[in-house]
């Protein structure tokens, strides 16, 4: 069945460090892929998405490329800020529902 | 600005009480979802609805029921709250059509504590 495997956190980085959060998936067909972010005390909000293979989604300095060959959708940012501290979820739509990863907590230190 | 609102941010109830969690969206979305979020488990789907008066069980429906009498409102009901239902509850909505391509919009969540 459809599934998402996301790297476990927490991830602690210094400000301006490079970030990678790994996500691999199994899915039927070629659905869109999503990264959601949850800031403290809030619900999830869409960070970025990619709709087909080799597409790159980007937003707020974050990027992720839809890799069909490796079934991956890793999230990257070149220089993190304290304000990026949050929980990040990779998500893959299944047949009738979304499948979310378990979330990766990122803490950025000044 | 699109919005999904939930009736309470924090709720404290006693074991055995009947609990209602309300969710309202103003985007005219057909699909609505209820998840619970627990540390280490991510988001788990409780119920979803793709139309008024329609409902489908998700992965963990036991101990819960739902109601969708109007398109914009989706209610989650805990018939007899138990301590293992202490959790963060998230409501979401999306347009109809292929779920595979549609973004979900989330409410701020309700943190429920059952004593």
mmCIF file of C-alpha atoms in Angstrom:
data_model
loop_
_atom_site.group_PDB
_atom_site.id
_atom_site.type_symbol
_atom_site.label_atom_id
_atom_site.label_comp_id
_atom_site.label_asym_id
_atom_site.label_seq_id
_atom_site.Cartn_x
_atom_site.Cartn_y
_atom_site.Cartn_z
ATOM 1 C CA UNK A 1 0.000 0.000 0.000
ATOM 2 C CA UNK A 2 0.895 3.657 -0.097
ATOM 3 C CA UNK A 3 3.355 4.821 2.536
ATOM 4 C CA UNK A 4 5.705 7.621 3.517
ATOM 5 C CA UNK A 5 8.990 7.271 5.379
ATOM 6 C CA UNK A 6 10.403 10.441 6.817
ATOM 7 C CA UNK A 7 13.609 10.936 8.753
ATOM 8 C CA UNK A 8 13.158 11.082 12.471
ATOM 9 C CA UNK A 9 13.971 14.169 14.412
ATOM 10 C CA UNK A 10 14.551 16.247 16.194
ATOM 11 C CA UNK A 11 16.997 18.077 13.990
ATOM 12 C CA UNK A 12 18.918 20.880 15.674
ATOM 13 C CA UNK A 13 20.875 23.336 13.537
ATOM 14 C CA UNK A 14 22.579 26.645 13.956
ATOM 15 C CA UNK A 15 21.254 29.624 12.070
ATOM 16 C CA UNK A 16 22.456 29.741 8.425
ATOM 17 C CA UNK A 17 23.170 26.002 8.347
ATOM 18 C CA UNK A 18 22.069 23.793 5.436
ATOM 19 C CA UNK A 19 18.976 21.679 5.984
ATOM 20 C CA UNK A 20 17.943 18.358 4.467
ATOM 21 C CA UNK A 21 14.956 16.360 5.631
ATOM 22 C CA UNK A 22 14.615 13.053 3.843
ATOM 23 C CA UNK A 23 11.335 11.649 2.589
ATOM 24 C CA UNK A 24 10.730 8.514 0.545
ATOM 25 C CA UNK A 25 7.375 7.183 -0.517
ATOM 26 C CA UNK A 26 5.513 4.374 -2.169
ATOM 27 C CA UNK A 27 2.429 5.251 -4.160
ATOM 28 C CA UNK A 28 0.128 4.014 -6.854
ATOM 29 C CA UNK A 29 0.547 6.040 -9.999
ATOM 30 C CA UNK A 30 2.197 9.443 -9.952
ATOM 31 C CA UNK A 31 0.418 11.651 -7.460
ATOM 32 C CA UNK A 32 1.440 15.137 -6.431
ATOM 33 C CA UNK A 33 3.816 15.273 -3.472
ATOM 34 C CA UNK A 34 3.578 17.755 -0.631
ATOM 35 C CA UNK A 35 5.526 19.208 2.252
ATOM 36 C CA UNK A 36 3.501 20.729 5.062
ATOM 37 C CA UNK A 37 4.829 22.756 7.977
ATOM 38 C CA UNK A 38 3.386 23.160 11.448
ATOM 39 C CA UNK A 39 4.575 26.127 13.491
ATOM 40 C CA UNK A 40 4.206 25.968 17.278
ATOM 41 C CA UNK A 41 0.581 26.139 18.362
ATOM 42 C CA UNK A 42 -0.794 26.097 14.832
ATOM 43 C CA UNK A 43 -2.300 23.696 12.329
ATOM 44 C CA UNK A 44 -0.492 22.434 9.249
ATOM 45 C CA UNK A 45 -0.001 24.651 6.242
ATOM 46 C CA UNK A 46 1.235 23.791 2.803
ATOM 47 C CA UNK A 47 4.898 24.646 2.343
ATOM 48 C CA UNK A 48 5.410 23.413 -1.204
ATOM 49 C CA UNK A 49 4.301 20.821 -3.670
ATOM 50 C CA UNK A 50 5.364 19.129 -6.907
ATOM 51 C CA UNK A 51 2.877 17.707 -9.346
ATOM 52 C CA UNK A 52 4.984 15.480 -11.597
ATOM 53 C CA UNK A 53 8.337 13.753 -11.887
ATOM 54 C CA UNK A 54 11.374 16.076 -11.925
ATOM 55 C CA UNK A 55 9.243 18.989 -10.804
ATOM 56 C CA UNK A 56 10.807 21.190 -8.165
ATOM 57 C CA UNK A 57 8.543 22.778 -5.599
ATOM 58 C CA UNK A 58 9.834 25.848 -3.807
ATOM 59 C CA UNK A 59 8.658 28.367 -1.239
ATOM 60 C CA UNK A 60 10.269 30.575 1.430
ATOM 61 C CA UNK A 61 13.740 29.338 0.426
ATOM 62 C CA UNK A 62 12.765 25.668 0.775
ATOM 63 C CA UNK A 63 12.976 23.313 -2.187
ATOM 64 C CA UNK A 64 12.096 19.708 -2.946
ATOM 65 C CA UNK A 65 12.416 17.763 -6.184
ATOM 66 C CA UNK A 66 10.059 14.958 -7.191
ATOM 67 C CA UNK A 67 12.399 12.035 -7.921
ATOM 68 C CA UNK A 68 10.491 9.180 -9.504
ATOM 69 C CA UNK A 69 13.587 6.953 -9.899
ATOM 70 C CA UNK A 70 14.391 7.029 -6.197
ATOM 71 C CA UNK A 71 10.801 7.662 -5.024
ATOM 72 C CA UNK A 72 12.058 10.535 -2.929
ATOM 73 C CA UNK A 73 11.010 14.097 -2.169
ATOM 74 C CA UNK A 74 13.695 15.477 0.140
ATOM 75 C CA UNK A 75 13.243 18.930 1.615
ATOM 76 C CA UNK A 76 16.221 21.312 1.505
ATOM 77 C CA UNK A 77 17.050 24.843 2.507
ATOM 78 C CA UNK A 78 20.389 26.491 2.030
ATOM 79 C CA UNK A 79 20.376 28.732 5.090
ATOM 80 C CA UNK A 80 17.905 28.159 7.907
ATOM 81 C CA UNK A 81 16.620 30.845 10.236
ATOM 82 C CA UNK A 82 15.329 30.690 13.791
ATOM 83 C CA UNK A 83 11.853 31.343 12.396
ATOM 84 C CA UNK A 84 12.039 28.022 10.485
ATOM 85 C CA UNK A 85 11.764 26.118 13.764
ATOM 86 C CA UNK A 86 8.695 23.931 13.260
ATOM 87 C CA UNK A 87 7.574 20.404 12.477
ATOM 88 C CA UNK A 88 7.731 19.365 8.821
ATOM 89 C CA UNK A 89 5.522 16.680 7.279
ATOM 90 C CA UNK A 90 5.939 14.937 3.959
ATOM 91 C CA UNK A 91 2.608 13.841 2.445
ATOM 92 C CA UNK A 92 1.505 11.629 -0.397
ATOM 93 C CA UNK A 93 -2.119 11.381 -1.506
ATOM 94 C CA UNK A 94 -3.417 7.840 -1.595
ATOM 95 C CA UNK A 95 -6.520 6.557 -3.297
ATOM 96 C CA UNK A 96 -8.960 8.281 -0.989
ATOM 97 C CA UNK A 97 -6.860 9.927 1.681
ATOM 98 C CA UNK A 98 -3.525 11.555 2.352
ATOM 99 C CA UNK A 99 -0.657 9.655 3.907
ATOM 100 C CA UNK A 100 1.524 11.774 6.136
ATOM 101 C CA UNK A 101 4.975 11.034 7.433
ATOM 102 C CA UNK A 102 5.466 11.100 11.189
ATOM 103 C CA UNK A 103 6.912 14.595 11.070
ATOM 104 C CA UNK A 104 10.415 15.954 11.652
ATOM 105 C CA UNK A 105 10.895 18.590 14.316
ATOM 106 C CA UNK A 106 13.437 21.247 13.384
ATOM 107 C CA UNK A 107 14.994 23.514 15.967
ATOM 108 C CA UNK A 108 17.205 26.355 14.779
ATOM 109 C CA UNK A 109 19.484 28.021 17.296
ATOM 110 C CA UNK A 110 20.592 31.627 17.028
ATOM 111 C CA UNK B 1 -8.016 34.581 2.760
ATOM 112 C CA UNK B 2 -9.133 30.966 2.934
ATOM 113 C CA UNK B 3 -9.999 29.668 6.323
ATOM 114 C CA UNK B 4 -10.707 26.557 8.327
ATOM 115 C CA UNK B 5 -11.789 27.285 11.876
ATOM 116 C CA UNK B 6 -12.219 24.977 14.826
ATOM 117 C CA UNK B 7 -14.529 25.755 17.709
ATOM 118 C CA UNK B 8 -11.965 25.522 20.500
ATOM 119 C CA UNK B 9 -8.185 25.665 20.749
ATOM 120 C CA UNK B 10 -8.108 23.928 24.116
ATOM 121 C CA UNK B 11 -10.688 21.686 25.734
ATOM 122 C CA UNK B 12 -10.695 19.764 29.002
ATOM 123 C CA UNK B 13 -13.327 17.088 29.547
ATOM 124 C CA UNK B 14 -13.993 14.285 31.982
ATOM 125 C CA UNK B 15 -14.049 10.582 31.211
ATOM 126 C CA UNK B 16 -17.464 9.494 29.959
ATOM 127 C CA UNK B 17 -18.539 12.922 28.737
ATOM 128 C CA UNK B 18 -19.867 13.406 25.229
ATOM 129 C CA UNK B 19 -17.602 15.791 23.358
ATOM 130 C CA UNK B 20 -18.322 17.790 20.208
ATOM 131 C CA UNK B 21 -15.552 19.272 18.074
ATOM 132 C CA UNK B 22 -16.725 21.632 15.380
ATOM 133 C CA UNK B 23 -14.999 22.571 12.138
ATOM 134 C CA UNK B 24 -16.115 25.201 9.646
ATOM 135 C CA UNK B 25 -14.564 26.074 6.284
ATOM 136 C CA UNK B 26 -15.374 29.046 4.100
ATOM 137 C CA UNK B 27 -13.909 27.787 0.822
ATOM 138 C CA UNK B 28 -16.917 25.824 -0.458
ATOM 139 C CA UNK B 29 -14.846 22.637 -0.292
ATOM 140 C CA UNK B 30 -16.522 19.304 -0.807
ATOM 141 C CA UNK B 31 -14.023 17.173 1.120
ATOM 142 C CA UNK B 32 -13.503 17.481 4.853
ATOM 143 C CA UNK B 33 -11.317 15.433 7.162
ATOM 144 C CA UNK B 34 -10.694 14.822 10.845
ATOM 145 C CA UNK B 35 -7.235 13.738 12.020
ATOM 146 C CA UNK B 36 -5.661 13.215 15.376
ATOM 147 C CA UNK B 37 -2.019 14.046 15.918
ATOM 148 C CA UNK B 38 0.093 12.275 18.506
ATOM 149 C CA UNK B 39 3.851 12.472 19.118
ATOM 150 C CA UNK B 40 5.719 9.859 17.109
ATOM 151 C CA UNK B 41 2.596 8.782 15.242
ATOM 152 C CA UNK B 42 2.099 11.737 12.932
ATOM 153 C CA UNK B 43 -1.390 12.371 11.632
ATOM 154 C CA UNK B 44 -3.949 9.603 11.615
ATOM 155 C CA UNK B 45 -7.220 9.906 9.745
ATOM 156 C CA UNK B 46 -10.333 9.384 11.847
ATOM 157 C CA UNK B 47 -13.147 10.125 9.392
ATOM 158 C CA UNK B 48 -13.656 12.029 6.190
ATOM 159 C CA UNK B 49 -16.579 13.288 4.182
ATOM 160 C CA UNK B 50 -16.792 14.019 0.469
ATOM 161 C CA UNK B 51 -20.269 15.494 0.475
ATOM 162 C CA UNK B 52 -23.070 16.627 2.747
ATOM 163 C CA UNK B 53 -24.445 13.746 4.816
ATOM 164 C CA UNK B 54 -21.709 11.433 3.500
ATOM 165 C CA UNK B 55 -19.009 9.999 5.723
ATOM 166 C CA UNK B 56 -16.288 7.417 5.429
ATOM 167 C CA UNK B 57 -14.191 5.757 8.097
ATOM 168 C CA UNK B 58 -10.526 6.483 8.180
ATOM 169 C CA UNK B 59 -7.830 4.498 9.910
ATOM 170 C CA UNK B 60 -8.946 4.914 13.524
ATOM 171 C CA UNK B 61 -12.723 5.507 13.697
ATOM 172 C CA UNK B 62 -13.350 3.533 16.890
ATOM 173 C CA UNK B 63 -14.815 5.678 19.651
ATOM 174 C CA UNK B 64 -15.680 8.507 17.259
ATOM 175 C CA UNK B 65 -18.557 9.529 15.044
ATOM 176 C CA UNK B 66 -19.074 12.470 12.687
ATOM 177 C CA UNK B 67 -21.833 14.615 11.304
ATOM 178 C CA UNK B 68 -22.000 16.694 8.140
ATOM 179 C CA UNK B 69 -25.386 18.366 7.809
ATOM 180 C CA UNK B 70 -24.090 21.397 5.901
ATOM 181 C CA UNK B 71 -21.331 21.657 3.354
ATOM 182 C CA UNK B 72 -19.231 24.047 5.388
ATOM 183 C CA UNK B 73 -19.435 22.229 8.731
ATOM 184 C CA UNK B 74 -17.993 18.901 9.829
ATOM 185 C CA UNK B 75 -18.365 17.784 13.431
ATOM 186 C CA UNK B 76 -16.416 15.146 15.313
ATOM 187 C CA UNK B 77 -18.185 13.485 18.218
ATOM 188 C CA UNK B 78 -16.646 11.506 21.028
ATOM 189 C CA UNK B 79 -19.610 9.541 22.350
ATOM 190 C CA UNK B 80 -17.981 8.732 25.687
ATOM 191 C CA UNK B 81 -14.601 10.360 26.101
ATOM 192 C CA UNK B 82 -11.738 8.265 27.422
ATOM 193 C CA UNK B 83 -8.256 9.234 28.554
ATOM 194 C CA UNK B 84 -6.685 7.604 25.481
ATOM 195 C CA UNK B 85 -8.501 10.164 23.356
ATOM 196 C CA UNK B 86 -6.383 12.935 24.815
ATOM 197 C CA UNK B 87 -4.756 14.351 21.687
ATOM 198 C CA UNK B 88 -4.530 17.199 19.189
ATOM 199 C CA UNK B 89 -7.413 17.079 16.718
ATOM 200 C CA UNK B 90 -6.990 18.665 13.302
ATOM 201 C CA UNK B 91 -9.685 19.390 10.764
ATOM 202 C CA UNK B 92 -8.888 19.840 7.078
ATOM 203 C CA UNK B 93 -10.736 20.472 3.848
ATOM 204 C CA UNK B 94 -10.028 20.250 0.118
ATOM 205 C CA UNK B 95 -11.746 20.619 -3.209
ATOM 206 C CA UNK B 96 -13.499 17.679 -4.749
ATOM 207 C CA UNK B 97 -11.805 15.884 -7.548
ATOM 208 C CA UNK B 98 -8.781 13.701 -7.477
ATOM 209 C CA UNK B 99 -7.366 13.742 -4.002
ATOM 210 C CA UNK B 100 -4.012 12.997 -5.607
ATOM 211 C CA UNK B 101 -3.644 16.575 -6.784
ATOM 212 C CA UNK B 102 -5.491 18.700 -4.246
ATOM 213 C CA UNK B 103 -3.956 20.559 -1.349
ATOM 214 C CA UNK B 104 -5.561 20.168 2.068
ATOM 215 C CA UNK B 105 -6.221 23.251 4.186
ATOM 216 C CA UNK B 106 -5.955 22.775 7.917
ATOM 217 C CA UNK B 107 -7.541 24.405 10.915
ATOM 218 C CA UNK B 108 -5.452 25.468 13.943
ATOM 219 C CA UNK B 109 -6.268 22.322 15.896
ATOM 220 C CA UNK B 110 -8.048 21.547 19.156
ATOM 221 C CA UNK B 111 -5.963 20.201 21.991
ATOM 222 C CA UNK B 112 -8.292 17.926 23.949
ATOM 223 C CA UNK B 113 -7.436 16.647 27.398
ATOM 224 C CA UNK B 114 -9.636 13.958 28.937
ATOM 225 C CA UNK B 115 -9.245 13.592 32.701
#
